[in-house]
Coordinates of C-alpha atoms in Angstrom, one line a residue:
Chain A
M597 CA -8.2 26.4 16.5
K598 CA -11.6 23.8 16.9
P599 CA -12.4 22.2 13.2
I600 CA -15.8 23.9 13.8
A601 CA -14.3 27.6 14.1
R602 CA -12.5 26.7 10.7
Q603 CA -15.4 25.8 8.7
V604 CA -17.4 29.0 10.4
I605 CA -14.6 31.2 9.3
F606 CA -14.5 29.1 5.8
Y607 CA -18.6 29.6 4.9
G608 CA -18.4 33.3 6.2
V609 CA -15.5 34.0 3.8
I610 CA -17.5 32.2 0.8
F611 CA -20.9 34.1 1.8
G612 CA -18.8 37.6 2.5
L613 CA -17.4 37.1 -1.2
W614 CA -20.3 36.0 -2.9
S615 CA -22.5 39.3 -1.6
L616 CA -19.6 41.5 -2.6
I617 CA -19.4 40.3 -6.0
C618 CA -23.2 40.6 -6.2
K619 CA -23.1 44.4 -4.7
L620 CA -20.5 44.8 -7.6
H621 CA -23.3 44.2 -10.0
I622 CA -20.5 42.3 -12.3
W623 CA -23.1 40.2 -13.6
P624 CA -26.9 40.5 -13.7
P625 CA -29.2 38.8 -10.7
Y626 CA -30.4 35.9 -13.4
V627 CA -26.8 34.9 -13.8
L628 CA -25.5 35.3 -10.2
P629 CA -28.2 35.8 -7.8
A630 CA -27.4 37.0 -4.3
P631 CA -27.2 34.8 -1.0
W632 CA -29.8 37.0 0.5
A633 CA -32.2 36.2 -2.4
I634 CA -31.7 32.4 -2.5
V635 CA -32.6 32.4 1.7
E636 CA -35.6 34.3 0.2
A637 CA -36.5 31.8 -2.4
L638 CA -35.5 29.0 0.2
W639 CA -38.4 30.4 3.0
A640 CA -41.0 31.2 0.3
G641 CA -40.8 27.4 -0.8
F642 CA -41.6 26.4 2.6
Q643 CA -44.0 29.0 3.2
D644 CA -46.3 27.9 0.5
H645 CA -45.3 23.9 1.3
S646 CA -43.9 23.5 -2.1
F647 CA -40.4 22.1 -0.7
P648 CA -41.7 19.8 2.1
I649 CA -44.1 18.6 -0.6
A650 CA -41.4 17.8 -2.9
I651 CA -38.9 16.6 -0.3
L652 CA -41.3 13.8 0.7
A653 CA -42.2 13.1 -2.6
S654 CA -38.6 12.5 -3.5
M655 CA -37.3 10.8 0.0
R656 CA -40.3 8.5 -0.7
R657 CA -39.2 7.2 -4.2
M658 CA -35.4 7.3 -2.9
L659 CA -36.5 4.8 -0.1
I660 CA -38.3 2.6 -2.4
G661 CA -35.8 2.3 -5.0
Y662 CA -33.0 2.0 -2.8
G663 CA -35.2 -0.2 -0.6
I664 CA -35.5 -2.7 -4.0
S665 CA -31.7 -2.2 -4.5
V666 CA -30.5 -3.4 -0.6
V667 CA -32.9 -6.3 -1.0
L668 CA -31.9 -7.1 -4.5
G669 CA -28.1 -6.3 -4.0
T670 CA -27.9 -8.5 -0.5
F671 CA -29.7 -11.6 -2.6
L672 CA -27.2 -11.2 -5.5
G673 CA -24.1 -10.5 -3.8
I674 CA -24.8 -13.7 -1.8
V675 CA -25.4 -15.7 -4.5
L676 CA -22.5 -14.6 -6.6
A677 CA -20.1 -15.1 -3.8
S678 CA -21.1 -18.8 -3.2
N679 CA -21.3 -20.1 -6.8
R680 CA -17.7 -20.4 -8.6
F681 CA -19.5 -20.1 -12.0
F682 CA -21.5 -16.9 -11.4
E683 CA -18.3 -15.7 -9.7
Q684 CA -16.7 -15.8 -13.0
T685 CA -19.5 -14.8 -15.3
V686 CA -21.6 -12.5 -13.6
S687 CA -19.3 -10.6 -11.6
G688 CA -17.1 -9.3 -14.3
L689 CA -20.5 -8.3 -16.3
L690 CA -21.6 -6.3 -13.4
V691 CA -18.4 -4.6 -13.0
S692 CA -18.3 -3.8 -16.6
L693 CA -22.0 -2.3 -16.1
Q694 CA -21.2 0.1 -13.2
S695 CA -18.7 2.0 -15.5
L696 CA -22.1 3.4 -17.5
P697 CA -23.5 6.1 -15.5
S698 CA -27.2 5.6 -14.3
I699 CA -28.4 8.5 -16.5
C700 CA -27.6 6.4 -19.4
W701 CA -30.4 4.0 -18.4
L702 CA -32.9 7.2 -19.0
P703 CA -33.3 6.5 -22.5
L704 CA -34.0 2.6 -21.8
A705 CA -36.4 3.3 -19.0
V706 CA -38.4 5.7 -20.8
L707 CA -38.8 3.4 -23.9
W708 CA -39.5 0.4 -21.4
F709 CA -41.8 2.0 -18.8
G710 CA -43.1 5.2 -20.7
L711 CA -43.0 8.1 -18.5
S712 CA -43.6 6.7 -15.2
E713 CA -42.9 6.5 -11.8
N714 CA -41.5 2.8 -12.8
A715 CA -39.1 4.6 -15.0
I716 CA -37.6 6.7 -12.1
L717 CA -37.5 3.8 -10.0
F718 CA -35.8 1.7 -12.7
V719 CA -33.0 4.3 -12.9
I720 CA -32.5 4.5 -9.1
V721 CA -32.7 0.7 -9.0
M722 CA -29.7 0.5 -12.0
G723 CA -27.9 3.2 -10.1
S724 CA -27.7 1.6 -6.6
L725 CA -28.1 -1.7 -7.0
L726 CA -24.3 -2.3 -8.5
S727 CA -22.4 -0.9 -5.9
V728 CA -24.6 -3.1 -3.3
T729 CA -24.3 -6.1 -4.8
I730 CA -20.3 -5.6 -5.4
S731 CA -19.7 -4.8 -2.1
M732 CA -21.4 -7.5 -0.8
E733 CA -19.9 -9.9 -2.6
T734 CA -16.6 -8.4 -1.9
G735 CA -17.2 -8.7 1.8
R736 CA -18.8 -12.4 1.5
K737 CA -15.2 -13.2 -0.3
Q738 CA -12.7 -11.0 1.7
M739 CA -13.9 -12.1 5.0
P740 CA -11.5 -14.2 6.8
K741 CA -11.8 -17.9 6.5
I742 CA -11.4 -18.2 10.3
Y743 CA -14.4 -16.6 11.5
S744 CA -16.3 -19.3 9.2
M745 CA -14.1 -22.4 10.9
A746 CA -14.6 -20.8 14.4
G747 CA -18.3 -20.4 13.9
R748 CA -18.9 -23.9 12.2
N749 CA -16.2 -25.2 15.1
L750 CA -18.4 -23.7 17.9
G751 CA -22.0 -25.5 16.4
A752 CA -23.0 -22.8 13.9
R753 CA -25.1 -24.4 11.2
K754 CA -27.1 -22.9 8.0
W755 CA -28.9 -20.0 9.1
N756 CA -27.2 -19.4 12.4
L757 CA -23.5 -19.5 10.1
F758 CA -25.2 -17.1 8.0
Y759 CA -26.9 -14.9 10.4
H760 CA -24.4 -14.6 13.6
V761 CA -20.8 -15.4 11.6
L762 CA -21.1 -14.7 7.8
L763 CA -23.2 -11.8 8.0
P764 CA -21.5 -9.7 10.9
A765 CA -17.9 -10.6 9.6
S766 CA -18.3 -8.9 6.3
M767 CA -20.2 -5.6 8.1
P768 CA -17.5 -3.3 7.6
Y769 CA -17.7 -4.6 3.9
I770 CA -21.6 -4.1 3.7
V771 CA -21.9 -0.8 5.3
T772 CA -19.7 0.6 2.8
G773 CA -22.0 -0.8 -0.2
L774 CA -24.9 0.4 1.4
K775 CA -23.5 3.6 2.0
Q776 CA -22.0 3.9 -2.1
G777 CA -25.8 2.8 -2.9
W778 CA -27.3 5.6 -1.2
A779 CA -25.2 8.0 -2.8
F780 CA -25.6 6.8 -6.4
A781 CA -29.2 6.2 -5.6
W782 CA -29.8 10.0 -4.9
R783 CA -27.7 11.0 -8.0
S784 CA -30.1 9.1 -9.9
L785 CA -33.4 10.1 -8.4
F786 CA -32.6 13.2 -9.7
A787 CA -31.8 12.1 -13.1
G788 CA -34.8 10.5 -13.2
E789 CA -37.0 13.2 -11.7
M790 CA -36.2 15.7 -14.4
I791 CA -37.9 13.1 -17.5
Y792 CA -41.2 14.4 -17.2
V793 CA -43.3 16.4 -14.4
T794 CA -43.6 14.6 -10.8
L795 CA -43.8 16.7 -7.5
G796 CA -40.4 16.3 -6.3
L797 CA -37.1 18.2 -6.1
G798 CA -35.9 17.1 -9.5
Q799 CA -38.7 18.9 -10.8
Q800 CA -38.8 21.8 -8.7
L801 CA -35.1 22.2 -10.6
N802 CA -36.6 21.7 -13.9
A803 CA -39.5 24.2 -12.9
G804 CA -36.9 26.5 -12.6
R805 CA -35.3 26.3 -15.4
D806 CA -38.6 27.1 -17.1
L807 CA -39.6 30.3 -15.0
N808 CA -35.8 31.3 -15.7
D809 CA -35.9 31.4 -11.9
M810 CA -32.4 31.4 -10.7
N811 CA -33.0 31.8 -7.3
L812 CA -35.1 28.4 -7.0
V813 CA -32.6 26.4 -9.0
I814 CA -30.0 27.4 -6.5
A815 CA -32.3 27.1 -3.2
V816 CA -33.2 23.5 -4.9
M817 CA -29.4 22.6 -5.5
I818 CA -28.6 23.8 -2.0
L819 CA -31.6 21.3 -0.4
I820 CA -30.4 18.5 -2.3
I821 CA -26.6 18.9 -0.9
A822 CA -28.2 19.2 2.9
I823 CA -30.2 16.4 2.6
G824 CA -27.7 14.2 0.8
T825 CA -25.0 15.4 3.7
T826 CA -27.2 14.9 6.4
V827 CA -28.0 11.3 5.8
D828 CA -24.5 10.7 5.0
R829 CA -23.6 12.1 8.7
L830 CA -26.0 11.2 10.3
L831 CA -26.9 7.7 9.6
F832 CA -23.9 6.1 7.4
R833 CA -21.2 8.2 9.5
T834 CA -22.7 7.1 12.8
I835 CA -23.0 3.3 11.4
E836 CA -19.3 3.3 10.2
K837 CA -17.9 4.9 13.6
R838 CA -19.5 2.7 15.6
L839 CA -18.3 -0.2 13.7
Q840 CA -14.9 1.0 13.6
M841 CA -15.0 1.5 17.2
K842 CA -15.8 -2.3 17.7
W843 CA -13.3 -3.9 15.7
G844 CA -10.7 -1.4 16.5
L845 CA -10.0 -0.4 13.0
L846 CA -10.5 3.4 14.5
S847 CA -8.5 4.3 17.6
A848 CA -10.5 6.1 20.0
T849 CA -10.7 9.9 19.0
Chain B
M416 CA 12.0 -41.4 32.7
T417 CA 10.8 -41.5 29.0
L418 CA 9.9 -44.5 27.1
T419 CA 9.7 -44.6 23.6
L420 CA 7.2 -46.6 21.5
N421 CA 7.4 -47.6 18.0
A422 CA 4.2 -45.9 16.2
T423 CA 4.0 -49.1 13.9
E424 CA 3.4 -51.3 16.8
D425 CA 0.0 -52.3 18.4
P426 CA -1.7 -48.9 20.1
T427 CA -3.1 -51.2 22.3
V428 CA 0.3 -51.3 24.0
L429 CA -0.3 -48.1 24.9
D430 CA -3.0 -48.3 27.1
E431 CA -1.4 -50.9 28.9
N432 CA 1.6 -48.9 29.6
G433 CA -0.8 -45.9 30.7
N434 CA -1.0 -47.3 34.0
R435 CA 2.5 -46.0 34.7
I436 CA 2.3 -42.4 34.3
P437 CA 1.8 -41.1 37.7
V438 CA 0.1 -38.0 37.1
G439 CA -2.1 -38.2 34.1
A440 CA -3.6 -41.2 35.1
A441 CA -5.2 -39.8 38.0
L442 CA -7.2 -38.2 36.2
V443 CA -8.5 -41.0 33.4
S444 CA -12.2 -42.0 35.0
P445 CA -12.1 -46.4 35.1
D446 CA -14.3 -46.4 32.1
A447 CA -11.6 -44.8 30.1
E448 CA -9.2 -47.9 30.5
S449 CA -12.1 -49.9 28.5
A450 CA -11.8 -51.1 24.8
T451 CA -13.3 -47.8 23.0
P452 CA -10.4 -44.9 23.1
K453 CA -11.8 -41.5 23.8
L454 CA -10.9 -40.7 20.3
W455 CA -9.2 -43.1 17.9
L456 CA -7.7 -41.6 14.5
Q457 CA -8.5 -45.0 12.1
N458 CA -5.9 -44.8 9.0
L459 CA -6.2 -41.5 8.4
S460 CA -5.1 -40.0 4.9
L461 CA -5.6 -36.6 3.5
K462 CA -5.1 -35.7 -0.3
Y463 CA -5.7 -32.6 -1.5
K464 CA -5.1 -30.5 -4.8
T465 CA -2.4 -28.4 -5.6
T466 CA -3.2 -25.1 -7.3
G467 CA -0.6 -27.1 -10.2
G468 CA -3.7 -29.4 -10.4
E469 CA -1.5 -32.6 -9.0
R470 CA -2.8 -34.6 -5.7
M471 CA -0.8 -34.3 -2.8
L472 CA -0.6 -36.7 0.1
A473 CA -0.7 -34.5 3.2
L474 CA -1.5 -37.3 5.7
D475 CA -0.3 -40.7 5.2
S476 CA -2.0 -43.5 7.3
I477 CA -2.2 -41.7 10.4
D478 CA -3.2 -44.3 13.7
L479 CA -3.4 -43.1 16.8
K480 CA -5.3 -43.4 19.8
V481 CA -6.2 -40.9 22.8
R482 CA -7.1 -41.7 26.3
A483 CA -10.0 -39.6 28.1
G484 CA -8.4 -37.0 30.3
E485 CA -4.8 -37.4 28.2
F486 CA -2.9 -34.5 27.4
L487 CA -1.5 -35.8 23.7
C488 CA 1.3 -33.3 22.1
I489 CA 1.5 -33.7 18.3
V490 CA 4.9 -31.9 17.2
G491 CA 6.1 -31.9 13.8
P492 CA 7.9 -29.8 10.8
S493 CA 6.4 -26.9 9.6
G494 CA 3.8 -28.3 6.5
C495 CA 3.6 -31.8 7.8
G496 CA 0.1 -31.6 8.2
K497 CA -0.3 -31.4 12.0
S498 CA -2.6 -28.6 11.6
T499 CA -4.5 -30.4 8.9
L500 CA -4.7 -33.6 11.5
L501 CA -6.9 -31.2 13.9
F502 CA -9.3 -29.7 11.2
L503 CA -10.2 -33.7 10.4
I504 CA -10.7 -34.3 14.2
A505 CA -12.8 -31.3 14.0
G506 CA -14.9 -32.4 11.0
L507 CA -13.8 -29.2 9.5
H508 CA -12.4 -31.4 6.8
E509 CA -13.2 -34.7 5.2
P510 CA -10.3 -37.6 5.0
T511 CA -9.7 -38.9 1.8
S512 CA -9.9 -42.6 3.6
G513 CA -9.4 -43.5 7.1
A514 CA -12.2 -42.3 10.1
V515 CA -11.9 -40.5 13.2
L516 CA -13.7 -42.5 16.0
M517 CA -15.0 -40.9 19.0
D518 CA -16.1 -42.9 21.6
G519 CA -16.4 -45.7 18.9
K520 CA -18.7 -43.2 16.7
K521 CA -17.9 -42.0 13.5
V522 CA -17.0 -38.2 13.4
I523 CA -18.9 -36.9 10.3
H524 CA -20.0 -33.1 11.0
T525 CA -18.4 -30.5 13.3
G526 CA -19.8 -31.1 16.8
T527 CA -19.4 -28.8 20.2
D528 CA -17.9 -32.2 21.8
R529 CA -14.6 -31.2 19.9
I530 CA -13.7 -27.6 19.7
M531 CA -10.6 -26.5 18.1
I532 CA -8.3 -23.1 19.4
F533 CA -6.7 -21.6 16.7
Q534 CA -3.7 -19.8 16.7
E535 CA -5.1 -16.5 15.5
H536 CA -7.5 -17.0 18.2
G537 CA -10.5 -16.6 15.4
L538 CA -12.5 -14.4 18.2
F539 CA -15.3 -12.5 16.7
P540 CA -14.4 -8.6 16.8
W541 CA -18.1 -8.0 16.6
L542 CA -18.9 -9.5 19.8
T543 CA -17.9 -8.5 23.4
V544 CA -15.5 -11.1 25.2
E545 CA -18.9 -12.5 27.2
E546 CA -21.1 -12.6 23.9
N547 CA -17.6 -14.6 22.3
V548 CA -17.7 -17.0 25.3
E549 CA -21.5 -17.3 25.0
F550 CA -21.6 -18.1 21.4
G551 CA -21.1 -21.6 21.4
L552 CA -24.0 -22.1 24.5
K553 CA -26.7 -20.1 22.3
M554 CA -25.8 -22.1 19.1
K555 CA -26.6 -25.2 21.1
G556 CA -29.8 -23.4 22.4
V557 CA -28.7 -23.1 26.0
E558 CA -31.4 -20.9 27.6
K559 CA -29.9 -17.4 28.9
K560 CA -30.0 -17.8 32.5
L561 CA -27.4 -20.9 32.5
R562 CA -25.3 -18.8 29.5
R563 CA -24.6 -16.3 31.9
E564 CA -23.9 -18.7 34.6
R565 CA -21.2 -20.3 32.7
V566 CA -19.5 -18.0 30.8
R567 CA -19.2 -16.1 33.9
E568 CA -17.7 -19.2 35.5
Y569 CA -15.1 -20.0 32.3
L570 CA -14.1 -16.1 32.4
N571 CA -13.0 -16.5 36.0
L572 CA -11.2 -19.6 35.3
V573 CA -9.0 -17.9 33.0
H574 CA -9.1 -14.7 35.4
L575 CA -10.7 -12.7 32.9
G576 CA -13.7 -12.2 35.1
K577 CA -13.3 -8.4 35.0
F578 CA -13.4 -7.8 31.2
Q579 CA -16.4 -9.2 30.3
K580 CA -17.5 -5.9 28.3
S581 CA -14.6 -5.6 26.6
Y582 CA -14.0 -5.8 22.9
I583 CA -11.3 -8.1 21.4
H584 CA -9.5 -5.6 20.0
Q585 CA -9.2 -3.8 23.5
L586 CA -7.3 -7.1 24.8
S587 CA -3.6 -8.1 24.7
G588 CA -2.4 -11.2 23.0
G589 CA -2.3 -13.8 26.0
M590 CA -5.8 -12.2 26.9
K591 CA -7.5 -12.8 23.7
Q592 CA -6.0 -16.7 23.8
R593 CA -7.6 -16.9 27.8
V594 CA -10.5 -15.8 25.8
A595 CA -10.4 -18.5 23.2
I596 CA -9.6 -20.9 26.0
A597 CA -12.9 -20.3 27.7
R598 CA -15.3 -19.9 24.5
A599 CA -13.9 -23.2 23.6
L600 CA -14.5 -24.9 27.6
A601 CA -17.9 -23.0 27.5
T602 CA -19.6 -25.5 25.3
E603 CA -17.9 -28.4 27.6
P604 CA -16.3 -30.2 24.8
D605 CA -14.6 -33.7 25.6
V606 CA -11.6 -32.9 23.5
L607 CA -10.4 -29.4 23.1
L608 CA -7.9 -29.3 20.1
M609 CA -5.0 -26.7 20.0
D610 CA -3.8 -25.4 17.0
E611 CA -0.5 -23.8 17.9
P612 CA -2.3 -21.2 20.4
F613 CA 0.7 -19.9 22.1
A614 CA 3.0 -19.2 18.9
A615 CA 2.2 -16.1 18.7
L616 CA 2.9 -15.1 22.1
D617 CA 5.9 -13.9 24.1
A618 CA 7.6 -16.1 26.6
Q619 CA 6.8 -14.7 29.6
T620 CA 3.0 -14.8 28.5
R621 CA 3.5 -18.1 27.1
D622 CA 5.2 -19.5 30.3
L623 CA 2.0 -18.0 32.2
L624 CA -0.6 -20.0 29.7
H625 CA 1.6 -23.0 30.0
D626 CA 0.6 -23.1 33.7
E627 CA -2.9 -22.3 33.5
L628 CA -3.7 -24.4 30.8
E629 CA -2.1 -27.4 32.9
R630 CA -4.2 -26.1 36.0
I631 CA -7.5 -26.0 33.8
W632 CA -7.0 -29.6 32.2
A633 CA -6.0 -30.8 36.0
E634 CA -9.4 -29.1 36.7
T635 CA -11.6 -29.9 34.0
G636 CA -10.4 -33.4 33.1
R637 CA -10.8 -32.8 29.6
T638 CA -8.7 -34.5 26.7
I639 CA -6.3 -32.4 25.0
I640 CA -4.8 -33.1 21.7
F641 CA -2.0 -29.8 21.5
V642 CA -0.2 -29.1 18.2
T643 CA 2.8 -27.6 18.3
H644 CA 6.5 -27.3 16.7
N645 CA 7.9 -26.4 20.0
V646 CA 9.5 -29.9 21.3
R647 CA 10.1 -28.4 24.6
E648 CA 6.8 -27.1 24.6
A649 CA 5.4 -30.3 24.0
V650 CA 7.6 -32.0 26.8
R651 CA 6.2 -29.6 29.0
L652 CA 2.5 -30.2 28.2
G653 CA 2.1 -33.7 27.2
D654 CA 1.2 -37.0 28.7
R655 CA 3.0 -38.5 25.3
V656 CA 4.3 -36.8 22.2
A657 CA 3.7 -38.1 19.0
V658 CA 6.2 -36.8 16.0
L659 CA 5.3 -36.3 12.6
T660 CA 7.3 -36.5 9.5
F661 CA 7.2 -34.0 6.6
R662 CA 5.6 -34.7 3.7
P663 CA 3.5 -36.9 3.7
G664 CA 2.5 -36.5 7.4
R665 CA 3.2 -39.6 9.0
L666 CA 3.8 -41.0 12.7
K667 CA 7.4 -41.3 13.2
R668 CA 7.3 -42.1 17.0
E669 CA 5.4 -41.8 20.3
Y670 CA 6.8 -40.9 23.7
L671 CA 5.3 -41.3 27.0
I672 CA 6.3 -38.2 28.9
D673 CA 6.3 -39.8 32.4
L674 CA 7.8 -36.6 34.5
P675 CA 6.2 -35.6 37.3
R676 CA 3.8 -32.6 37.3
P677 CA 3.7 -29.5 37.6
R678 CA 6.3 -29.2 35.1
H679 CA 7.9 -26.3 34.1
L680 CA 9.7 -25.1 30.7
E681 CA 12.9 -24.9 32.7
D682 CA 13.3 -28.0 34.4
T683 CA 16.4 -29.9 33.6
A684 CA 14.6 -33.1 32.8
V685 CA 12.2 -31.7 30.6
A686 CA 14.9 -30.2 28.7
G687 CA 16.6 -33.4 28.4
T688 CA 13.5 -35.2 27.1
A689 CA 13.0 -32.6 24.6
R690 CA 16.4 -33.2 23.5
D691 CA 16.1 -36.7 22.6
I692 CA 12.5 -36.0 20.8
L693 CA 14.3 -33.1 19.0
G694 CA 17.1 -35.4 17.7
D695 CA 14.4 -37.4 16.2
L696 CA 13.0 -34.4 14.9
R697 CA 15.8 -32.6 13.0
E698 CA 15.7 -35.4 10.6
E699 CA 12.5 -33.9 9.4
I700 CA 13.1 -30.6 9.8
N701 CA 16.0 -30.7 7.7
K702 CA 13.4 -32.3 5.0
S703 CA 11.4 -29.4 5.1
L704 CA 14.1 -27.0 4.8
A705 CA 15.2 -28.7 2.0
V706 CA 11.8 -28.1 -0.1
E707 CA 11.9 -24.5 1.1
Y708 CA 15.4 -23.9 -0.2
Q709 CA 14.6 -25.3 -3.7
Q710 CA 11.4 -23.1 -3.8

């Protein structure tokens, strides 16, 4: 049986069981809405443009926050990997800070930036910056020395050495970091968006809660999962696969 | 016939005797016989700090002259610093004292006139075969059309013309070393520094690559310094074999190899000469083993 067939059966069974339970009226619909009610809510959301607007607003924040993380994290990672003092001090601190869930930055963000766009961006950056930084640093450190020696030997210096040797040599680590960073940023985004009334999917979730609209709540959750998975599959998995094929880390399937 | 020279003697003796080498000498351009050797390792020493913090003398006052077009092999027990010596010549390490002179000028940085070939090939897995060979030329700023031509030329030289679009992991060990040789030659260096390049290969592949390397050397007239722990390999390839001592690495003795070329690993003359040298080397190997057993 093909994997896709297994998946169709798996989701078919879930949908069937869910429908069955709803038909039996064990729980009232505001606790467990029927799947078709969710589909209707999704349809309505796209009809009145509230979902597309929310998605655009969230994605815009996401791109800005993640963008800051990538630029800053890349820079920080390189600095950390090339300086013994920072490596022995700042690196340890960063690893400790990573044990702090990004939602814990929220109160601090509100006190610093008020109920503003910047507070949300701050939470996104704090959520994803560390994993980008750490994997960038790991990549630079774990990279086999022979690549940089061979590069220097063949006449690469400074910028050329960095751009043509060090950067591609640590690419497997960097991609892992970028992917992880994206996932963390995605989680932090919705934590941030629930702090005050913004456009965005996080606020749609909050609206669902306030209006006691369970259909809306689950519809938005499904949207968040769908977008997150799509980006992961289409963007990061594709890049990872191509890299692994090139490097021979993955046998051709 | 083998001629033995003591390393402590004046190294110019070697240049005078260089005329006696029948095949190697044909590759030497007339001006190479003059006073400036292609490479002159002047009293090279290297100390480094061990993890324990003590300073260890890795190489001790190595003095060695290499003619243009010469094939010099360096043998020694593992840990004698023979690879380190190549790193110094390549400019990847700095000597604690002494200097490396190339055409009479002091070597300070890495340079594409001295290209190294590593045991673990050091090819870039993110580039294709063609892009690997092209790399040094790109760094040199050679224009694209010329780069393409050179890449094709050198890939053909190592019989890998058909594999230009392959990635490194798709090649066998022997093919990888061939790409490494093509990559090194493409920058047209005066000196090739080879650090046990065939040590990880099976015997048949190694045999084949010995023939190829000898042919390439004869065709291109490059100066080659070839480090190995395999004495037979050194005798099969070299115009001269230098033996290093174990910790610190000192020049123990040099042997001129004037056996006719092309040679083969199984030639009785090669085997006989190797045995003479091995007797000399055995002493050093025993010292290295003693240290190993202590630890």
